[in-house]
């Protein structure tokens, strides 16, 4: 500062000269940076470090399999071929056309037109011809007819898990779901073969089937627009089943609208409504602000400074437990106000609301949790009861699991491992911890309250099991749907989220019915029964805890014979469903199971001595029709 | 303020700079709409959700640029120090509970009266301003000047780094470093500092797990494509998908996979929709604006405005370059946005004000 006033014009010129020299160097450096960026752009487009098969439009390799957790095929590649011709090499075109027409299901004229196009050296006749027909044509030894391998995709279970699997397009590239997300792996061989890598999902076909069946029934019964269900393991984040209705047949994707192809469990958000109260309660428990002694009075609404939130009825004086049991809005809001807005917001943020669950599927919505600065009086009243925010079903399950596993937010796991076509494990995906919310006790507390919901007098009694003595717990929810203009009269979403078994949970299930049209539209009335149905159908498969107990129960429920665990039984001709039951009850272990339908061959042979751990090789299929 | 106000349509104000800034801004808004309409419709039921917010910031920004182009640069020489200390104070406020606000795993935001603000944006501008004042009209440099300069840079860098925003801290270090070469700051000290900072950087990277993860992801993106390199691989896919001419504005498909598509990775959307052509157009606009601006500065006689103007350009082009390098996988992910382009209000406003100041400085350009 001393020099400023005395700076001579000479100094200024010196500084300017120095500046000019330096700035030209800087400009030179910018030129180099510019060239480097242009060069890098060209590299990324023309010599990308991403394997070419990733983007290859017409991949020549056979796509790898998509299998479920037990090794059942969910998507396979058939060895179809393209039938083509070199017109110049065919001496008698009309003869050839007559022979081919019935086999290819084309008219003689159609084929002739292609064969007579003499200007062409090469023309294709039909694409994706099934292997049996290709073989028949091959036997004809026609000159000038050529066969090119062109495997196509086939989904043997039709609609099963379709919205999760997705489908492939004409170039055999995945366009949605798992097929899209793992296109690179499925279409790039790793061992010099021409078959891509196989994907082993965490999905269990049996559970998936039961979930879809139960959802479909209830959707029809209640005349709902859609239905969503998720079954997951609380301690690993594995998704055992994920269903979204309406769904589609991936063998014919073009017959369906994008709306039907969507996986609503991750792409659609909804207002969780009362099911969300479990997270408000957990936040209170985690901050030690749960007042269990206090009585809450509900006059049928909660009104503060002129803002009013309604309750389903006037519940009168209740304990906090009764507030949860009755799903009372007024009591919940009053209880939640012990927690400052920012603390509640942060707790909800930790549960993962407003952020991606990081499931390995594209198109995941993040939902919307308003920032605390936007919480006006109304939101302060509605957010604790699950309104004024939105979440995907997958986010709800991820958050709910943390209440059942000691406070861990786990990323949902859909792919268990990737193997090469010759069976070597390329990549194994372990459960991934996203965050530790670290209040193991609050989960226990919350579940003890949720037990009241499914007990006598609660809103979710229809969820409690009838065939089994296990206790379940959960929360019901009914919300009014909104659009851009506001809440819509008589348009509902009914949901239930529950845990099995309640004290030491292994499984969580979410059921959501979208826009039920009938007289019954509440979560407790229509979603809770689906929860129970799915559980009762799948407990023998799902339950990994006390096997003896399940054995006894399963015998009662399914009337399955008693098997000796040290001798290999004869399972021939039994349905896959039955065999899976038997395996889960008597022979737990790692079994290689292929195909669907009925048991065709088994190893070890019947009567052989067995010692655990069991390792069976079972092949299923349909007896050939002759 | 009055004594610094200048007449409105000053003949010497550079119109080319004004137009270039507006063109970049408009280009950015188009890309923003193309990249966010899907997300916005899905999550907010309104395809224009992000665009509406950003357009209001853009309008505010253009107004700010015009207003600040009317304020004489001499005012900034007077208020450089107070401005600097206020911005340091804001950086400290980030740590105050109730005002500071966490986003994306880092404490970077403050909220006052419902307005959220990222204080590292004005802090970088203020630092350059103080440096320009320190080194203008000087023939000789004393060691006390050097010491003051180092503290002036170190204080905000330290605060920003503690806020877990290493990318922004590095940006300021590099910008200030190059800026000082334009002054009489001794070159020997430069070299010494570069060597001294190496171990610091080592600790900053290897002691923070997520940075190490990002570094690994950068070195082998394909291997970590489900984890830390998820964004990067998605971005590279966008380049591949875009090809030479792109899929057409709003037509690209892969963007559904890209999470920070409207903020840090917006360049990938340019590549996907407009291809190499779009990227080169964007590069020409950014580098053209900067180089043209530098050439103008060589014709400014006064020290302070010349240095301040160059500093603004340096901040601008270095941030853009760092962002582009990240998007194209040339350096590890840092979490820095593309100035005038990415979604975000504070950053946009700061740069628009900076260009307003720059426009005023162009009045000093001698023919």
PDB file of N, CA and C in Angstrom, chain A residues 18-19 22-23 26, chain B residues 124-136 149 152-153 171-185 190 294 303-315 318:
ATOM      1  N   UNK A  18       5.435  -7.595 -18.305  1.00  0.00           N
ATOM      2  CA  UNK A  18       5.545  -8.890 -17.652  1.00  0.00           C
ATOM      3  C   UNK A  18       4.228  -9.657 -17.800  1.00  0.00           C
ATOM      4  N   UNK A  19       3.130  -8.936 -17.564  1.00  0.00           N
ATOM      5  CA  UNK A  19       1.818  -9.551 -17.653  1.00  0.00           C
ATOM      6  C   UNK A  19       1.569 -10.118 -19.051  1.00  0.00           C
ATOM      7  N   UNK A  22       3.491 -13.305 -19.680  1.00  0.00           N
ATOM      8  CA  UNK A  22       2.937 -14.441 -18.938  1.00  0.00           C
ATOM      9  C   UNK A  22       1.570 -14.877 -19.504  1.00  0.00           C
ATOM     10  N   UNK A  23       0.748 -13.875 -19.871  1.00  0.00           N
ATOM     11  CA  UNK A  23      -0.606 -14.243 -20.307  1.00  0.00           C
ATOM     12  C   UNK A  23      -0.541 -15.007 -21.624  1.00  0.00           C
ATOM     13  N   UNK A  26      -0.020 -18.464 -20.653  1.00  0.00           N
ATOM     14  CA  UNK A  26      -1.285 -19.036 -20.165  1.00  0.00           C
ATOM     15  C   UNK A  26      -2.199 -19.392 -21.348  1.00  0.00           C
TER      16      UNK A  26
ATOM     17  N   UNK B 124     -14.208 -17.727  -3.532  1.00  0.00           N
ATOM     18  CA  UNK B 124     -13.141 -17.833  -4.525  1.00  0.00           C
ATOM     19  C   UNK B 124     -12.964 -16.499  -5.257  1.00  0.00           C
ATOM     20  N   UNK B 125     -14.084 -15.856  -5.588  1.00  0.00           N
ATOM     21  CA  UNK B 125     -14.009 -14.555  -6.254  1.00  0.00           C
ATOM     22  C   UNK B 125     -13.334 -13.528  -5.351  1.00  0.00           C
ATOM     23  N   UNK B 126     -13.707 -13.556  -4.061  1.00  0.00           N
ATOM     24  CA  UNK B 126     -13.153 -12.581  -3.120  1.00  0.00           C
ATOM     25  C   UNK B 126     -11.642 -12.761  -2.954  1.00  0.00           C
ATOM     26  N   UNK B 127     -11.193 -13.996  -2.939  1.00  0.00           N
ATOM     27  CA  UNK B 127      -9.763 -14.265  -2.780  1.00  0.00           C
ATOM     28  C   UNK B 127      -8.979 -13.661  -3.936  1.00  0.00           C
ATOM     29  N   UNK B 128      -9.466 -13.895  -5.153  1.00  0.00           N
ATOM     30  CA  UNK B 128      -8.783 -13.355  -6.329  1.00  0.00           C
ATOM     31  C   UNK B 128      -8.768 -11.819  -6.271  1.00  0.00           C
ATOM     32  N   UNK B 129      -9.877 -11.254  -5.783  1.00  0.00           N
ATOM     33  CA  UNK B 129      -9.985  -9.799  -5.705  1.00  0.00           C
ATOM     34  C   UNK B 129      -8.915  -9.209  -4.776  1.00  0.00           C
ATOM     35  N   UNK B 130      -8.764  -9.843  -3.614  1.00  0.00           N
ATOM     36  CA  UNK B 130      -7.774  -9.372  -2.641  1.00  0.00           C
ATOM     37  C   UNK B 130      -6.365  -9.522  -3.199  1.00  0.00           C
ATOM     38  N   UNK B 131      -6.097 -10.648  -3.867  1.00  0.00           N
ATOM     39  CA  UNK B 131      -4.774 -10.862  -4.455  1.00  0.00           C
ATOM     40  C   UNK B 131      -4.486  -9.785  -5.507  1.00  0.00           C
ATOM     41  N   UNK B 132      -5.509  -9.477  -6.306  1.00  0.00           N
ATOM     42  CA  UNK B 132      -5.325  -8.460  -7.346  1.00  0.00           C
ATOM     43  C   UNK B 132      -4.974  -7.126  -6.705  1.00  0.00           C
ATOM     44  N   UNK B 133      -5.611  -6.816  -5.607  1.00  0.00           N
ATOM     45  CA  UNK B 133      -5.326  -5.566  -4.914  1.00  0.00           C
ATOM     46  C   UNK B 133      -3.929  -5.582  -4.320  1.00  0.00           C
ATOM     47  N   UNK B 134      -3.554  -6.710  -3.728  1.00  0.00           N
ATOM     48  CA  UNK B 134      -2.236  -6.837  -3.089  1.00  0.00           C
ATOM     49  C   UNK B 134      -1.102  -6.602  -4.075  1.00  0.00           C
ATOM     50  N   UNK B 135      -1.285  -7.084  -5.313  1.00  0.00           N
ATOM     51  CA  UNK B 135      -0.167  -7.069  -6.238  1.00  0.00           C
ATOM     52  C   UNK B 135      -0.281  -6.012  -7.333  1.00  0.00           C
ATOM     53  N   UNK B 136      -1.289  -5.119  -7.195  1.00  0.00           N
ATOM     54  CA  UNK B 136      -1.342  -4.089  -8.229  1.00  0.00           C
ATOM     55  C   UNK B 136      -0.495  -2.882  -7.819  1.00  0.00           C
ATOM     56  N   UNK B 149      -0.124 -12.828   1.077  1.00  0.00           N
ATOM     57  CA  UNK B 149      -0.765 -13.504  -0.061  1.00  0.00           C
ATOM     58  C   UNK B 149      -1.016 -14.972   0.262  1.00  0.00           C
ATOM     59  N   UNK B 152      -3.843 -15.293   2.690  1.00  0.00           N
ATOM     60  CA  UNK B 152      -5.109 -14.959   2.022  1.00  0.00           C
ATOM     61  C   UNK B 152      -5.638 -16.159   1.241  1.00  0.00           C
ATOM     62  N   UNK B 153      -4.746 -16.901   0.594  1.00  0.00           N
ATOM     63  CA  UNK B 153      -5.200 -18.073  -0.159  1.00  0.00           C
ATOM     64  C   UNK B 153      -5.468 -19.247   0.789  1.00  0.00           C
ATOM     65  N   UNK B 171      -9.397 -26.284  -6.868  1.00  0.00           N
ATOM     66  CA  UNK B 171      -9.660 -25.311  -7.926  1.00  0.00           C
ATOM     67  C   UNK B 171      -9.125 -23.943  -7.532  1.00  0.00           C
ATOM     68  N   UNK B 172      -9.399 -23.544  -6.281  1.00  0.00           N
ATOM     69  CA  UNK B 172      -8.925 -22.236  -5.820  1.00  0.00           C
ATOM     70  C   UNK B 172      -7.408 -22.201  -5.768  1.00  0.00           C
ATOM     71  N   UNK B 173      -6.786 -23.288  -5.297  1.00  0.00           N
ATOM     72  CA  UNK B 173      -5.317 -23.326  -5.212  1.00  0.00           C
ATOM     73  C   UNK B 173      -4.709 -23.144  -6.600  1.00  0.00           C
ATOM     74  N   UNK B 174      -5.235 -23.896  -7.570  1.00  0.00           N
ATOM     75  CA  UNK B 174      -4.669 -23.832  -8.921  1.00  0.00           C
ATOM     76  C   UNK B 174      -4.907 -22.439  -9.528  1.00  0.00           C
ATOM     77  N   UNK B 175      -6.143 -21.932  -9.387  1.00  0.00           N
ATOM     78  CA  UNK B 175      -6.445 -20.619  -9.957  1.00  0.00           C
ATOM     79  C   UNK B 175      -5.558 -19.548  -9.328  1.00  0.00           C
ATOM     80  N   UNK B 176      -5.438 -19.581  -7.992  1.00  0.00           N
ATOM     81  CA  UNK B 176      -4.610 -18.580  -7.318  1.00  0.00           C
ATOM     82  C   UNK B 176      -3.162 -18.742  -7.720  1.00  0.00           C
ATOM     83  N   UNK B 177      -2.715 -19.988  -7.868  1.00  0.00           N
ATOM     84  CA  UNK B 177      -1.328 -20.256  -8.256  1.00  0.00           C
ATOM     85  C   UNK B 177      -1.009 -19.644  -9.607  1.00  0.00           C
ATOM     86  N   UNK B 178      -1.850 -19.921 -10.593  1.00  0.00           N
ATOM     87  CA  UNK B 178      -1.598 -19.377 -11.929  1.00  0.00           C
ATOM     88  C   UNK B 178      -1.742 -17.863 -11.899  1.00  0.00           C
ATOM     89  N   UNK B 179      -2.723 -17.388 -11.134  1.00  0.00           N
ATOM     90  CA  UNK B 179      -2.933 -15.946 -11.028  1.00  0.00           C
ATOM     91  C   UNK B 179      -1.664 -15.251 -10.544  1.00  0.00           C
ATOM     92  N   UNK B 180      -1.016 -15.833  -9.541  1.00  0.00           N
ATOM     93  CA  UNK B 180       0.181 -15.184  -8.976  1.00  0.00           C
ATOM     94  C   UNK B 180       1.333 -15.123  -9.978  1.00  0.00           C
ATOM     95  N   UNK B 181       1.367 -16.058 -10.939  1.00  0.00           N
ATOM     96  CA  UNK B 181       2.431 -15.972 -11.952  1.00  0.00           C
ATOM     97  C   UNK B 181       2.252 -14.734 -12.823  1.00  0.00           C
ATOM     98  N   UNK B 182       1.033 -14.196 -12.860  1.00  0.00           N
ATOM     99  CA  UNK B 182       0.796 -12.998 -13.670  1.00  0.00           C
ATOM    100  C   UNK B 182       1.280 -11.741 -12.944  1.00  0.00           C
ATOM    101  N   UNK B 183       1.584 -11.880 -11.649  1.00  0.00           N
ATOM    102  CA  UNK B 183       2.008 -10.724 -10.851  1.00  0.00           C
ATOM    103  C   UNK B 183       3.514 -10.788 -10.618  1.00  0.00           C
ATOM    104  N   UNK B 184       3.960  -9.963  -9.713  1.00  0.00           N
ATOM    105  CA  UNK B 184       5.391  -9.982  -9.420  1.00  0.00           C
ATOM    106  C   UNK B 184       5.746 -10.994  -8.331  1.00  0.00           C
ATOM    107  N   UNK B 185       4.826 -11.845  -8.013  1.00  0.00           N
ATOM    108  CA  UNK B 185       5.084 -12.891  -7.024  1.00  0.00           C
ATOM    109  C   UNK B 185       6.244 -13.765  -7.510  1.00  0.00           C
ATOM    110  N   UNK B 190       6.840 -20.154  -5.865  1.00  0.00           N
ATOM    111  CA  UNK B 190       5.858 -20.998  -6.525  1.00  0.00           C
ATOM    112  C   UNK B 190       6.262 -22.457  -6.510  1.00  0.00           C
ATOM    113  N   UNK B 294      -8.674 -12.633 -22.298  1.00  0.00           N
ATOM    114  CA  UNK B 294      -7.260 -12.425 -21.936  1.00  0.00           C
ATOM    115  C   UNK B 294      -6.608 -11.411 -22.872  1.00  0.00           C
ATOM    116  N   UNK B 303      -3.131  -1.652 -13.329  1.00  0.00           N
ATOM    117  CA  UNK B 303      -2.817  -2.980 -12.800  1.00  0.00           C
ATOM    118  C   UNK B 303      -4.036  -3.717 -12.250  1.00  0.00           C
ATOM    119  N   UNK B 304      -4.759  -3.036 -11.342  1.00  0.00           N
ATOM    120  CA  UNK B 304      -5.827  -3.753 -10.620  1.00  0.00           C
ATOM    121  C   UNK B 304      -6.903  -4.333 -11.538  1.00  0.00           C
ATOM    122  N   UNK B 305      -7.486  -3.521 -12.419  1.00  0.00           N
ATOM    123  CA  UNK B 305      -8.538  -4.105 -13.275  1.00  0.00           C
ATOM    124  C   UNK B 305      -7.998  -5.201 -14.174  1.00  0.00           C
ATOM    125  N   UNK B 306      -6.769  -5.037 -14.635  1.00  0.00           N
ATOM    126  CA  UNK B 306      -6.198  -6.051 -15.521  1.00  0.00           C
ATOM    127  C   UNK B 306      -6.076  -7.383 -14.779  1.00  0.00           C
ATOM    128  N   UNK B 307      -5.553  -7.308 -13.556  1.00  0.00           N
ATOM    129  CA  UNK B 307      -5.380  -8.541 -12.788  1.00  0.00           C
ATOM    130  C   UNK B 307      -6.737  -9.140 -12.389  1.00  0.00           C
ATOM    131  N   UNK B 308      -7.646  -8.278 -11.937  1.00  0.00           N
ATOM    132  CA  UNK B 308      -8.953  -8.783 -11.520  1.00  0.00           C
ATOM    133  C   UNK B 308      -9.662  -9.471 -12.690  1.00  0.00           C
ATOM    134  N   UNK B 309      -9.642  -8.814 -13.850  1.00  0.00           N
ATOM    135  CA  UNK B 309     -10.285  -9.394 -15.035  1.00  0.00           C
ATOM    136  C   UNK B 309      -9.677 -10.732 -15.385  1.00  0.00           C
ATOM    137  N   UNK B 310      -8.338 -10.822 -15.366  1.00  0.00           N
ATOM    138  CA  UNK B 310      -7.690 -12.098 -15.697  1.00  0.00           C
ATOM    139  C   UNK B 310      -8.035 -13.164 -14.671  1.00  0.00           C
ATOM    140  N   UNK B 311      -8.097 -12.752 -13.395  1.00  0.00           N
ATOM    141  CA  UNK B 311      -8.421 -13.706 -12.332  1.00  0.00           C
ATOM    142  C   UNK B 311      -9.805 -14.301 -12.525  1.00  0.00           C
ATOM    143  N   UNK B 312     -10.761 -13.446 -12.899  1.00  0.00           N
ATOM    144  CA  UNK B 312     -12.125 -13.932 -13.145  1.00  0.00           C
ATOM    145  C   UNK B 312     -12.120 -14.970 -14.258  1.00  0.00           C
ATOM    146  N   UNK B 313     -11.395 -14.651 -15.351  1.00  0.00           N
ATOM    147  CA  UNK B 313     -11.326 -15.594 -16.478  1.00  0.00           C
ATOM    148  C   UNK B 313     -10.674 -16.901 -16.050  1.00  0.00           C
ATOM    149  N   UNK B 314      -9.617 -16.781 -15.210  1.00  0.00           N
ATOM    150  CA  UNK B 314      -8.915 -17.991 -14.753  1.00  0.00           C
ATOM    151  C   UNK B 314      -9.854 -18.886 -13.936  1.00  0.00           C
ATOM    152  N   UNK B 315     -10.567 -18.280 -12.992  1.00  0.00           N
ATOM    153  CA  UNK B 315     -11.519 -19.056 -12.181  1.00  0.00           C
ATOM    154  C   UNK B 315     -12.492 -19.782 -13.094  1.00  0.00           C
ATOM    155  N   UNK B 318     -10.722 -22.522 -15.523  1.00  0.00           N
ATOM    156  CA  UNK B 318     -10.161 -23.663 -14.783  1.00  0.00           C
ATOM    157  C   UNK B 318     -11.277 -24.547 -14.224  1.00  0.00           C
TER     158      UNK B 318
END
